[in-house]
């Protein structure tokens, strides 16, 4: 396992992202939504840095990956438990890769929940892999085309507990 983004770099970057997101939230009500499971660590670290007192959290879950490959079929397997009508909504992702998951999630929120405005924060962005035109609003790190794990991201459900982002060069390492 090769350390790609250290714990310290992640911590420092989240401080900056939180300031940008706070500026966008302003005095408005916001629902912060983690897309499980990959974003759970980033989400927890990010929301605790946000200053708003009109902030709620909720969770959705999507599924598309098998091993290191996306099946291309994105399914929403868990929806919000709260209503988000006419309020700001922040989607928090672990990584935007092909963009297919984000496309599905944004379409779902726009049609099923009616927020006033949706923005997307992602820890990682792999723009070279995009299959649909998706640009997250708040990006932690733009990365090369490698399969990464740790800090919430998995390979077949393993490595999520690593406190840093690592590159998995050989998927037989499991
Ligand atoms: P997309 O639909 O291709 O943009 O992929 C989004 C989802 O695939 C992410 O939320 C991750 O769960 C997973 N994913 C994409 N790239 C990686 C990676 O390098 N490591 C681990 N998971 C990944």
Short mmCIF file of N, CA and C and ligand atoms in Angstrom, two decimals:
data_model
loop_
_atom_site.label_atom_id
_atom_site.label_comp_id
_atom_site.label_asym_id
_atom_site.label_seq_id
_atom_site.Cartn_x
_atom_site.Cartn_y
_atom_site.Cartn_z
N UNK A 1 0.85 -1.20 0.00
CA UNK A 1 0.00 0.00 0.00
C UNK A 1 0.88 1.25 0.00
N UNK A 2 0.61 2.10 -0.94
CA UNK A 2 1.40 3.34 -1.06
C UNK A 2 0.56 4.51 -0.53
N UNK A 3 1.11 5.27 0.41
CA UNK A 3 0.36 6.43 0.92
C UNK A 3 0.33 7.49 -0.18
N UNK A 4 -0.86 7.92 -0.51
CA UNK A 4 -1.02 8.88 -1.61
C UNK A 4 -1.37 10.27 -1.07
N UNK A 5 -2.32 10.30 -0.13
CA UNK A 5 -2.67 11.57 0.51
C UNK A 5 -2.65 11.34 2.02
N UNK A 6 -1.81 12.08 2.70
CA UNK A 6 -1.60 11.83 4.13
C UNK A 6 -2.79 12.36 4.96
N UNK A 7 -2.84 11.88 6.20
CA UNK A 7 -3.87 12.34 7.13
C UNK A 7 -3.80 13.86 7.30
N UNK A 8 -2.58 14.36 7.40
CA UNK A 8 -2.40 15.79 7.63
C UNK A 8 -2.89 16.61 6.43
N UNK A 9 -2.57 16.12 5.23
CA UNK A 9 -3.01 16.83 4.01
C UNK A 9 -4.54 16.85 3.94
N UNK A 10 -5.15 15.74 4.32
CA UNK A 10 -6.63 15.67 4.29
C UNK A 10 -7.20 16.67 5.30
N UNK A 11 -6.63 16.65 6.50
CA UNK A 11 -7.13 17.55 7.56
C UNK A 11 -7.03 19.01 7.13
N UNK A 12 -5.88 19.38 6.58
CA UNK A 12 -5.68 20.77 6.15
C UNK A 12 -6.64 21.17 5.03
N UNK A 13 -6.84 20.25 4.11
CA UNK A 13 -7.70 20.56 2.96
C UNK A 13 -9.16 20.72 3.41
N UNK A 14 -9.57 19.90 4.38
CA UNK A 14 -10.95 19.98 4.87
C UNK A 14 -11.21 21.33 5.54
N UNK A 15 -10.21 21.88 6.21
CA UNK A 15 -10.36 23.22 6.82
C UNK A 15 -10.74 24.25 5.76
N UNK A 16 -10.04 24.18 4.63
CA UNK A 16 -10.27 25.14 3.55
C UNK A 16 -11.64 24.90 2.90
N UNK A 17 -11.93 23.63 2.64
CA UNK A 17 -13.23 23.30 2.02
C UNK A 17 -14.37 23.78 2.91
N UNK A 18 -14.24 23.57 4.22
CA UNK A 18 -15.31 23.95 5.15
C UNK A 18 -15.55 25.46 5.11
N UNK A 19 -14.48 26.22 4.97
CA UNK A 19 -14.67 27.69 4.88
C UNK A 19 -15.45 28.05 3.62
N UNK A 20 -15.10 27.41 2.50
CA UNK A 20 -15.80 27.69 1.24
C UNK A 20 -17.27 27.28 1.34
N UNK A 21 -17.51 26.13 1.96
CA UNK A 21 -18.89 25.63 2.06
C UNK A 21 -19.70 26.51 3.03
N UNK A 22 -19.08 26.94 4.11
CA UNK A 22 -19.75 27.86 5.05
C UNK A 22 -20.18 29.13 4.32
N UNK A 23 -19.31 29.63 3.45
CA UNK A 23 -19.64 30.86 2.72
C UNK A 23 -20.85 30.64 1.82
N UNK A 24 -20.93 29.46 1.24
CA UNK A 24 -22.08 29.15 0.38
C UNK A 24 -23.37 28.99 1.20
N UNK A 25 -23.27 28.35 2.36
CA UNK A 25 -24.46 28.12 3.20
C UNK A 25 -24.99 29.46 3.73
N UNK A 26 -24.08 30.31 4.18
CA UNK A 26 -24.51 31.58 4.76
C UNK A 26 -25.43 31.34 5.94
N UNK A 27 -26.57 32.06 5.97
CA UNK A 27 -27.52 31.90 7.08
C UNK A 27 -28.66 30.95 6.72
N UNK A 28 -28.52 30.26 5.61
CA UNK A 28 -29.62 29.42 5.13
C UNK A 28 -29.64 28.05 5.82
N UNK A 29 -30.79 27.43 5.70
CA UNK A 29 -30.96 26.05 6.17
C UNK A 29 -30.28 25.13 5.16
N UNK A 30 -29.58 24.11 5.64
CA UNK A 30 -28.92 23.19 4.70
C UNK A 30 -29.06 21.75 5.19
N UNK A 31 -29.27 20.87 4.23
CA UNK A 31 -29.25 19.42 4.53
C UNK A 31 -27.98 18.85 3.89
N UNK A 32 -27.10 18.32 4.74
CA UNK A 32 -25.86 17.70 4.25
C UNK A 32 -26.11 16.20 4.13
N UNK A 33 -25.87 15.67 2.94
CA UNK A 33 -26.20 14.28 2.67
C UNK A 33 -24.94 13.50 2.30
N UNK A 34 -24.64 12.49 3.08
CA UNK A 34 -23.51 11.62 2.75
C UNK A 34 -23.99 10.49 1.86
N UNK A 35 -23.25 10.26 0.79
CA UNK A 35 -23.53 9.10 -0.04
C UNK A 35 -22.68 7.94 0.49
N UNK A 36 -23.36 7.00 1.15
CA UNK A 36 -22.66 5.88 1.80
C UNK A 36 -22.25 4.82 0.78
N UNK A 37 -21.25 4.00 1.07
CA UNK A 37 -20.57 4.09 2.34
C UNK A 37 -19.32 4.95 2.27
N UNK A 38 -18.79 5.10 1.07
CA UNK A 38 -17.43 5.64 0.90
C UNK A 38 -17.17 7.00 1.52
N UNK A 39 -18.22 7.81 1.68
CA UNK A 39 -17.97 9.18 2.16
C UNK A 39 -18.07 9.34 3.67
N UNK A 40 -18.26 8.21 4.39
CA UNK A 40 -18.59 8.36 5.82
C UNK A 40 -17.51 9.10 6.62
N UNK A 41 -16.24 8.86 6.33
CA UNK A 41 -15.18 9.49 7.13
C UNK A 41 -15.02 10.96 6.76
N UNK A 42 -15.02 11.21 5.47
CA UNK A 42 -14.92 12.58 4.97
C UNK A 42 -16.10 13.40 5.49
N UNK A 43 -17.27 12.82 5.43
CA UNK A 43 -18.50 13.50 5.87
C UNK A 43 -18.39 13.90 7.34
N UNK A 44 -17.98 12.94 8.17
CA UNK A 44 -17.89 13.21 9.61
C UNK A 44 -16.88 14.32 9.89
N UNK A 45 -15.75 14.28 9.20
CA UNK A 45 -14.72 15.30 9.43
C UNK A 45 -15.14 16.65 8.86
N UNK A 46 -15.86 16.62 7.74
CA UNK A 46 -16.27 17.88 7.11
C UNK A 46 -17.37 18.58 7.91
N UNK A 47 -18.44 17.85 8.24
CA UNK A 47 -19.57 18.53 8.89
C UNK A 47 -19.20 19.08 10.26
N UNK A 48 -18.25 18.43 10.93
CA UNK A 48 -17.89 18.96 12.25
C UNK A 48 -17.12 20.28 12.13
N UNK A 49 -16.66 20.61 10.94
CA UNK A 49 -15.97 21.89 10.71
C UNK A 49 -16.92 22.98 10.22
N UNK A 50 -18.15 22.61 9.87
CA UNK A 50 -19.10 23.61 9.36
C UNK A 50 -19.74 24.34 10.53
N UNK A 51 -19.92 25.64 10.36
CA UNK A 51 -20.33 26.48 11.50
C UNK A 51 -21.84 26.68 11.61
N UNK A 52 -22.57 26.34 10.56
CA UNK A 52 -24.00 26.62 10.54
C UNK A 52 -24.75 25.95 11.69
N UNK A 53 -25.71 26.68 12.25
CA UNK A 53 -26.55 26.07 13.28
C UNK A 53 -27.88 25.62 12.67
N UNK A 54 -28.01 25.81 11.37
CA UNK A 54 -29.25 25.39 10.70
C UNK A 54 -28.93 24.24 9.74
N UNK A 55 -28.15 23.31 10.25
CA UNK A 55 -27.63 22.22 9.43
C UNK A 55 -28.19 20.89 9.93
N UNK A 56 -28.72 20.10 8.99
CA UNK A 56 -29.16 18.75 9.32
C UNK A 56 -28.32 17.77 8.50
N UNK A 57 -28.26 16.52 8.95
CA UNK A 57 -27.55 15.52 8.17
C UNK A 57 -28.50 14.38 7.82
N UNK A 58 -28.20 13.75 6.70
CA UNK A 58 -28.95 12.58 6.29
C UNK A 58 -28.04 11.73 5.40
N UNK A 59 -28.55 10.55 5.05
CA UNK A 59 -27.69 9.59 4.34
C UNK A 59 -28.46 8.93 3.20
N UNK A 60 -27.76 8.78 2.08
CA UNK A 60 -28.29 7.92 1.02
C UNK A 60 -27.23 6.85 0.77
N UNK A 61 -27.61 5.82 0.05
CA UNK A 61 -26.61 4.81 -0.33
C UNK A 61 -26.83 4.43 -1.78
N UNK A 62 -25.72 4.32 -2.49
CA UNK A 62 -25.78 3.90 -3.90
C UNK A 62 -24.85 2.71 -4.08
N UNK A 63 -25.08 2.01 -5.16
CA UNK A 63 -24.29 0.82 -5.41
C UNK A 63 -23.99 0.73 -6.90
N UNK A 64 -22.74 0.48 -7.24
CA UNK A 64 -22.43 0.28 -8.67
C UNK A 64 -21.15 -0.51 -8.87
N UNK A 65 -20.26 -0.45 -7.89
CA UNK A 65 -18.94 -1.06 -8.09
C UNK A 65 -18.87 -2.52 -7.69
N UNK A 66 -18.12 -3.29 -8.50
CA UNK A 66 -17.78 -4.67 -8.14
C UNK A 66 -16.26 -4.74 -8.26
N UNK A 67 -15.53 -4.91 -7.15
CA UNK A 67 -14.07 -4.87 -7.19
C UNK A 67 -13.59 -3.49 -7.58
N UNK A 68 -12.79 -3.39 -8.64
CA UNK A 68 -12.28 -2.08 -9.05
C UNK A 68 -13.01 -1.55 -10.27
N UNK A 69 -14.08 -2.20 -10.68
CA UNK A 69 -14.78 -1.76 -11.90
C UNK A 69 -16.22 -1.36 -11.61
N UNK A 70 -16.64 -0.26 -12.22
CA UNK A 70 -18.03 0.14 -12.09
C UNK A 70 -18.87 -0.72 -13.01
N UNK A 71 -20.02 -1.16 -12.49
CA UNK A 71 -20.91 -1.96 -13.34
C UNK A 71 -21.61 -1.06 -14.35
N UNK A 72 -21.57 0.25 -14.10
CA UNK A 72 -22.26 1.19 -14.99
C UNK A 72 -23.73 1.36 -14.64
N UNK A 73 -24.25 0.46 -13.83
CA UNK A 73 -25.65 0.52 -13.40
C UNK A 73 -25.68 1.05 -11.98
N UNK A 74 -26.15 2.28 -11.81
CA UNK A 74 -26.16 2.86 -10.47
C UNK A 74 -27.56 2.71 -9.87
N UNK A 75 -27.60 2.19 -8.65
CA UNK A 75 -28.89 2.02 -7.97
C UNK A 75 -28.87 2.78 -6.67
N UNK A 76 -29.97 3.46 -6.35
CA UNK A 76 -30.10 4.09 -5.03
C UNK A 76 -30.72 3.05 -4.11
N UNK A 77 -29.92 2.58 -3.14
CA UNK A 77 -30.43 1.50 -2.30
C UNK A 77 -30.92 2.00 -0.94
N UNK A 78 -30.67 3.30 -0.66
CA UNK A 78 -31.25 3.92 0.53
C UNK A 78 -31.51 5.38 0.24
N UNK A 79 -32.72 5.84 0.53
CA UNK A 79 -33.07 7.24 0.25
C UNK A 79 -33.02 8.06 1.55
N UNK A 80 -33.20 9.38 1.42
CA UNK A 80 -33.24 10.27 2.58
C UNK A 80 -34.38 9.89 3.52
N UNK A 81 -34.17 10.18 4.80
CA UNK A 81 -35.25 9.97 5.77
C UNK A 81 -35.97 11.27 6.06
N UNK A 82 -35.40 12.40 5.57
CA UNK A 82 -36.00 13.70 5.83
C UNK A 82 -36.41 14.35 4.51
N UNK A 83 -37.31 15.30 4.64
CA UNK A 83 -37.75 16.04 3.46
C UNK A 83 -36.77 17.19 3.24
N UNK A 84 -36.45 17.45 2.00
CA UNK A 84 -35.63 18.62 1.69
C UNK A 84 -36.34 19.39 0.59
N UNK A 85 -37.23 20.28 1.00
CA UNK A 85 -38.03 21.03 0.04
C UNK A 85 -37.72 22.51 0.21
N UNK A 86 -37.20 23.12 -0.83
CA UNK A 86 -36.92 24.55 -0.80
C UNK A 86 -35.74 24.93 0.07
N UNK A 87 -34.89 23.96 0.40
CA UNK A 87 -33.69 24.26 1.20
C UNK A 87 -32.44 23.85 0.43
N UNK A 88 -31.31 24.38 0.88
CA UNK A 88 -30.05 24.00 0.24
C UNK A 88 -29.70 22.56 0.60
N UNK A 89 -29.10 21.89 -0.38
CA UNK A 89 -28.70 20.51 -0.15
C UNK A 89 -27.24 20.34 -0.59
N UNK A 90 -26.44 19.81 0.31
CA UNK A 90 -25.04 19.53 -0.01
C UNK A 90 -24.85 18.02 -0.09
N UNK A 91 -24.50 17.54 -1.27
CA UNK A 91 -24.19 16.12 -1.44
C UNK A 91 -22.71 15.93 -1.16
N UNK A 92 -22.40 14.98 -0.31
CA UNK A 92 -20.98 14.72 0.03
C UNK A 92 -20.59 13.34 -0.50
N UNK A 93 -19.62 13.37 -1.41
CA UNK A 93 -19.15 12.15 -2.08
C UNK A 93 -17.73 11.82 -1.64
N UNK A 94 -17.37 10.55 -1.75
CA UNK A 94 -15.98 10.16 -1.54
C UNK A 94 -15.14 10.49 -2.77
N UNK A 95 -15.64 10.09 -3.94
CA UNK A 95 -14.87 10.29 -5.17
C UNK A 95 -15.83 10.40 -6.35
N UNK A 96 -15.51 11.28 -7.27
CA UNK A 96 -16.26 11.34 -8.53
C UNK A 96 -15.32 10.79 -9.59
N UNK A 97 -15.73 9.67 -10.17
CA UNK A 97 -14.89 8.92 -11.10
C UNK A 97 -15.51 9.05 -12.50
N UNK A 98 -16.33 8.10 -12.93
CA UNK A 98 -17.01 8.25 -14.22
C UNK A 98 -18.06 9.37 -14.15
N UNK A 99 -18.55 9.66 -12.96
CA UNK A 99 -19.60 10.66 -12.78
C UNK A 99 -21.00 10.07 -12.86
N UNK A 100 -21.09 8.77 -13.14
CA UNK A 100 -22.42 8.15 -13.31
C UNK A 100 -23.21 8.14 -12.00
N UNK A 101 -22.51 7.91 -10.90
CA UNK A 101 -23.21 7.89 -9.59
C UNK A 101 -23.76 9.27 -9.28
N UNK A 102 -22.92 10.27 -9.46
CA UNK A 102 -23.35 11.64 -9.15
C UNK A 102 -24.51 12.06 -10.05
N UNK A 103 -24.44 11.67 -11.30
CA UNK A 103 -25.52 11.99 -12.24
C UNK A 103 -26.84 11.41 -11.72
N UNK A 104 -26.80 10.17 -11.31
CA UNK A 104 -28.00 9.49 -10.82
C UNK A 104 -28.51 10.16 -9.53
N UNK A 105 -27.57 10.48 -8.64
CA UNK A 105 -27.94 11.08 -7.35
C UNK A 105 -28.58 12.46 -7.56
N UNK A 106 -27.98 13.27 -8.41
CA UNK A 106 -28.52 14.62 -8.64
C UNK A 106 -29.88 14.56 -9.32
N UNK A 107 -30.01 13.64 -10.24
CA UNK A 107 -31.31 13.46 -10.91
C UNK A 107 -32.37 13.04 -9.90
N UNK A 108 -31.98 12.14 -9.00
CA UNK A 108 -32.90 11.66 -7.97
C UNK A 108 -33.36 12.81 -7.06
N UNK A 109 -32.40 13.63 -6.60
CA UNK A 109 -32.76 14.73 -5.70
C UNK A 109 -33.62 15.76 -6.41
N UNK A 110 -33.28 16.05 -7.64
CA UNK A 110 -34.03 17.08 -8.38
C UNK A 110 -35.48 16.62 -8.60
N UNK A 111 -35.68 15.34 -8.87
CA UNK A 111 -37.04 14.89 -9.18
C UNK A 111 -37.83 14.49 -7.93
N UNK A 112 -37.15 13.97 -6.91
CA UNK A 112 -37.88 13.43 -5.75
C UNK A 112 -37.90 14.36 -4.53
N UNK A 113 -37.01 15.35 -4.47
CA UNK A 113 -36.92 16.12 -3.22
C UNK A 113 -37.05 17.64 -3.33
N UNK A 114 -36.83 18.22 -4.50
CA UNK A 114 -37.01 19.67 -4.70
C UNK A 114 -36.24 20.60 -3.77
N UNK A 115 -34.93 20.47 -3.62
CA UNK A 115 -34.17 21.46 -2.86
C UNK A 115 -34.10 22.78 -3.61
N UNK A 116 -33.77 23.88 -2.90
CA UNK A 116 -33.66 25.18 -3.58
C UNK A 116 -32.39 25.22 -4.43
N UNK A 117 -31.35 24.57 -3.95
CA UNK A 117 -30.06 24.57 -4.64
C UNK A 117 -29.29 23.33 -4.20
N UNK A 118 -28.60 22.70 -5.14
CA UNK A 118 -27.79 21.53 -4.79
C UNK A 118 -26.33 21.83 -5.13
N UNK A 119 -25.44 21.54 -4.18
CA UNK A 119 -24.01 21.59 -4.49
C UNK A 119 -23.38 20.28 -4.04
N UNK A 120 -22.23 19.99 -4.64
CA UNK A 120 -21.57 18.72 -4.39
C UNK A 120 -20.17 18.95 -3.86
N UNK A 121 -19.88 18.30 -2.74
CA UNK A 121 -18.50 18.30 -2.22
C UNK A 121 -17.97 16.89 -2.35
N UNK A 122 -16.78 16.76 -2.90
CA UNK A 122 -16.17 15.44 -2.99
C UNK A 122 -14.74 15.50 -2.47
N UNK A 123 -14.35 14.43 -1.77
CA UNK A 123 -12.97 14.38 -1.30
C UNK A 123 -12.03 14.30 -2.49
N UNK A 124 -12.37 13.41 -3.44
CA UNK A 124 -11.48 13.16 -4.57
C UNK A 124 -12.21 13.33 -5.89
N UNK A 125 -11.47 13.75 -6.89
CA UNK A 125 -12.03 13.91 -8.23
C UNK A 125 -11.06 13.30 -9.23
N UNK A 126 -11.58 12.41 -10.07
CA UNK A 126 -10.75 11.79 -11.11
C UNK A 126 -11.31 12.21 -12.47
N UNK A 127 -11.07 13.44 -12.90
CA UNK A 127 -11.75 13.95 -14.11
C UNK A 127 -11.39 13.19 -15.38
N UNK A 128 -10.23 12.56 -15.41
CA UNK A 128 -9.81 11.86 -16.63
C UNK A 128 -10.68 10.64 -16.93
N UNK A 129 -11.47 10.19 -15.95
CA UNK A 129 -12.29 8.98 -16.13
C UNK A 129 -13.75 9.30 -16.46
N UNK A 130 -14.08 10.57 -16.59
CA UNK A 130 -15.48 10.96 -16.72
C UNK A 130 -16.18 10.39 -17.96
N UNK A 131 -17.40 9.88 -17.74
CA UNK A 131 -18.23 9.42 -18.86
C UNK A 131 -19.42 10.35 -19.08
N UNK A 132 -19.73 11.16 -18.07
CA UNK A 132 -20.80 12.16 -18.21
C UNK A 132 -20.26 13.49 -17.70
N UNK A 133 -20.86 14.56 -18.17
CA UNK A 133 -20.35 15.89 -17.83
C UNK A 133 -20.81 16.31 -16.44
N UNK A 134 -19.99 16.02 -15.45
CA UNK A 134 -20.30 16.33 -14.05
C UNK A 134 -19.11 17.06 -13.44
N UNK A 135 -19.36 18.19 -12.81
CA UNK A 135 -18.27 18.93 -12.17
C UNK A 135 -18.66 19.23 -10.73
N UNK A 136 -18.03 18.54 -9.75
CA UNK A 136 -18.35 18.85 -8.36
C UNK A 136 -17.96 20.28 -8.00
N UNK A 137 -18.69 20.88 -7.05
CA UNK A 137 -18.47 22.29 -6.71
C UNK A 137 -17.30 22.47 -5.75
N UNK A 138 -17.15 21.55 -4.81
CA UNK A 138 -16.06 21.65 -3.82
C UNK A 138 -15.24 20.36 -3.90
N UNK A 139 -13.99 20.48 -4.30
CA UNK A 139 -13.14 19.31 -4.54
C UNK A 139 -11.96 19.32 -3.56
N UNK A 140 -11.80 18.20 -2.85
CA UNK A 140 -10.65 18.09 -1.96
C UNK A 140 -9.36 17.98 -2.75
N UNK A 141 -9.25 16.90 -3.54
CA UNK A 141 -8.04 16.66 -4.32
C UNK A 141 -8.42 16.11 -5.69
N UNK A 142 -7.78 16.65 -6.71
CA UNK A 142 -7.92 16.10 -8.06
C UNK A 142 -6.79 15.09 -8.24
N UNK A 143 -7.16 13.86 -8.63
CA UNK A 143 -6.14 12.80 -8.64
C UNK A 143 -6.03 12.15 -10.01
N UNK A 144 -4.94 11.42 -10.17
CA UNK A 144 -4.68 10.67 -11.41
C UNK A 144 -5.60 9.45 -11.48
N UNK A 145 -5.49 8.74 -12.60
CA UNK A 145 -6.33 7.56 -12.78
C UNK A 145 -5.72 6.33 -12.12
N UNK A 146 -5.86 6.25 -10.80
CA UNK A 146 -5.42 5.07 -10.05
C UNK A 146 -6.55 4.65 -9.14
N UNK A 147 -6.57 3.39 -8.76
CA UNK A 147 -7.59 2.94 -7.83
C UNK A 147 -7.11 3.21 -6.42
N UNK A 148 -7.86 4.04 -5.70
CA UNK A 148 -7.44 4.45 -4.36
C UNK A 148 -8.36 3.85 -3.29
N UNK A 149 -7.79 3.66 -2.12
CA UNK A 149 -8.57 3.11 -1.00
C UNK A 149 -8.21 3.89 0.27
N UNK A 150 -8.98 3.64 1.31
CA UNK A 150 -8.69 4.26 2.60
C UNK A 150 -9.53 5.51 2.82
N UNK A 151 -9.56 5.96 4.07
CA UNK A 151 -10.34 7.13 4.47
C UNK A 151 -11.79 7.00 3.96
N UNK A 152 -12.32 5.80 4.11
CA UNK A 152 -13.70 5.53 3.70
C UNK A 152 -13.83 4.74 2.42
N UNK A 153 -12.85 4.87 1.53
CA UNK A 153 -12.95 4.18 0.24
C UNK A 153 -12.47 2.73 0.37
N UNK A 154 -13.11 1.86 -0.40
CA UNK A 154 -12.84 0.44 -0.24
C UNK A 154 -12.37 -0.25 -1.50
N UNK A 155 -11.84 -1.45 -1.30
CA UNK A 155 -11.72 -2.44 -2.37
C UNK A 155 -12.42 -3.67 -1.84
N UNK A 156 -13.54 -4.04 -2.46
CA UNK A 156 -14.36 -5.16 -1.97
C UNK A 156 -14.62 -5.08 -0.47
N UNK A 157 -14.93 -3.87 -0.01
CA UNK A 157 -15.31 -3.57 1.39
C UNK A 157 -14.12 -3.48 2.35
N UNK A 158 -12.91 -3.74 1.92
CA UNK A 158 -11.74 -3.64 2.80
C UNK A 158 -11.06 -2.27 2.64
N UNK A 159 -10.24 -1.94 3.60
CA UNK A 159 -9.39 -0.74 3.63
C UNK A 159 -10.11 0.56 4.00
N UNK A 160 -11.41 0.50 4.27
CA UNK A 160 -12.13 1.75 4.57
C UNK A 160 -11.58 2.43 5.81
N UNK A 161 -11.00 1.65 6.72
CA UNK A 161 -10.55 2.18 8.02
C UNK A 161 -9.21 2.91 7.96
N UNK A 162 -8.51 2.84 6.86
CA UNK A 162 -7.22 3.52 6.80
C UNK A 162 -7.42 5.02 7.01
N UNK A 163 -6.56 5.68 7.80
CA UNK A 163 -6.76 7.11 8.05
C UNK A 163 -6.23 8.00 6.92
N UNK A 164 -5.60 7.41 5.93
CA UNK A 164 -5.06 8.15 4.78
C UNK A 164 -5.63 7.55 3.49
N UNK A 165 -5.38 8.20 2.36
CA UNK A 165 -5.76 7.64 1.06
C UNK A 165 -4.52 6.97 0.48
N UNK A 166 -4.66 5.71 0.11
CA UNK A 166 -3.54 4.96 -0.46
C UNK A 166 -3.86 4.49 -1.86
N UNK A 167 -2.81 4.17 -2.60
CA UNK A 167 -3.02 3.61 -3.94
C UNK A 167 -2.84 2.10 -3.85
N UNK A 168 -3.83 1.40 -4.38
CA UNK A 168 -3.78 -0.05 -4.40
C UNK A 168 -3.25 -0.45 -5.78
N UNK A 169 -1.95 -0.73 -5.85
CA UNK A 169 -1.34 -1.04 -7.15
C UNK A 169 -1.69 -2.44 -7.62
N UNK A 170 -1.71 -3.36 -6.65
CA UNK A 170 -1.94 -4.75 -7.00
C UNK A 170 -3.19 -5.22 -6.27
N UNK A 171 -4.27 -5.44 -7.00
CA UNK A 171 -5.54 -5.75 -6.34
C UNK A 171 -5.53 -7.15 -5.73
N UNK A 172 -4.43 -7.92 -5.90
CA UNK A 172 -4.34 -9.23 -5.23
C UNK A 172 -3.86 -9.05 -3.78
N UNK A 173 -3.46 -7.79 -3.40
CA UNK A 173 -2.95 -7.52 -2.06
C UNK A 173 -3.90 -7.95 -0.95
N UNK A 174 -5.19 -7.99 -1.26
CA UNK A 174 -6.19 -8.39 -0.28
C UNK A 174 -5.89 -9.76 0.22
P1 LIG B 1 -18.54 6.83 -10.46
O1 LIG B 1 -20.00 6.52 -10.57
O2 LIG B 1 -17.74 6.09 -11.50
O3 LIG B 1 -18.23 8.30 -10.45
O4 LIG B 1 -18.03 6.20 -9.13
C1 LIG B 1 -18.46 6.62 -7.92
C2 LIG B 1 -18.25 5.57 -6.87
O5 LIG B 1 -17.37 4.51 -7.27
C3 LIG B 1 -17.60 6.21 -5.69
O6 LIG B 1 -18.55 6.78 -4.83
C4 LIG B 1 -16.81 5.06 -5.09
O7 LIG B 1 -17.61 4.36 -4.17
C5 LIG B 1 -16.45 4.17 -6.26
N1 LIG B 1 -15.08 4.44 -6.75
C6 LIG B 1 -14.71 5.07 -7.87
N2 LIG B 1 -13.36 5.13 -7.97
C7 LIG B 1 -12.89 4.52 -6.87
C8 LIG B 1 -11.55 4.28 -6.37
O8 LIG B 1 -10.51 4.63 -6.95
N3 LIG B 1 -11.49 3.62 -5.19
C9 LIG B 1 -12.57 3.20 -4.48
N4 LIG B 1 -13.81 3.43 -4.90
C10 LIG B 1 -13.98 4.07 -6.10
#
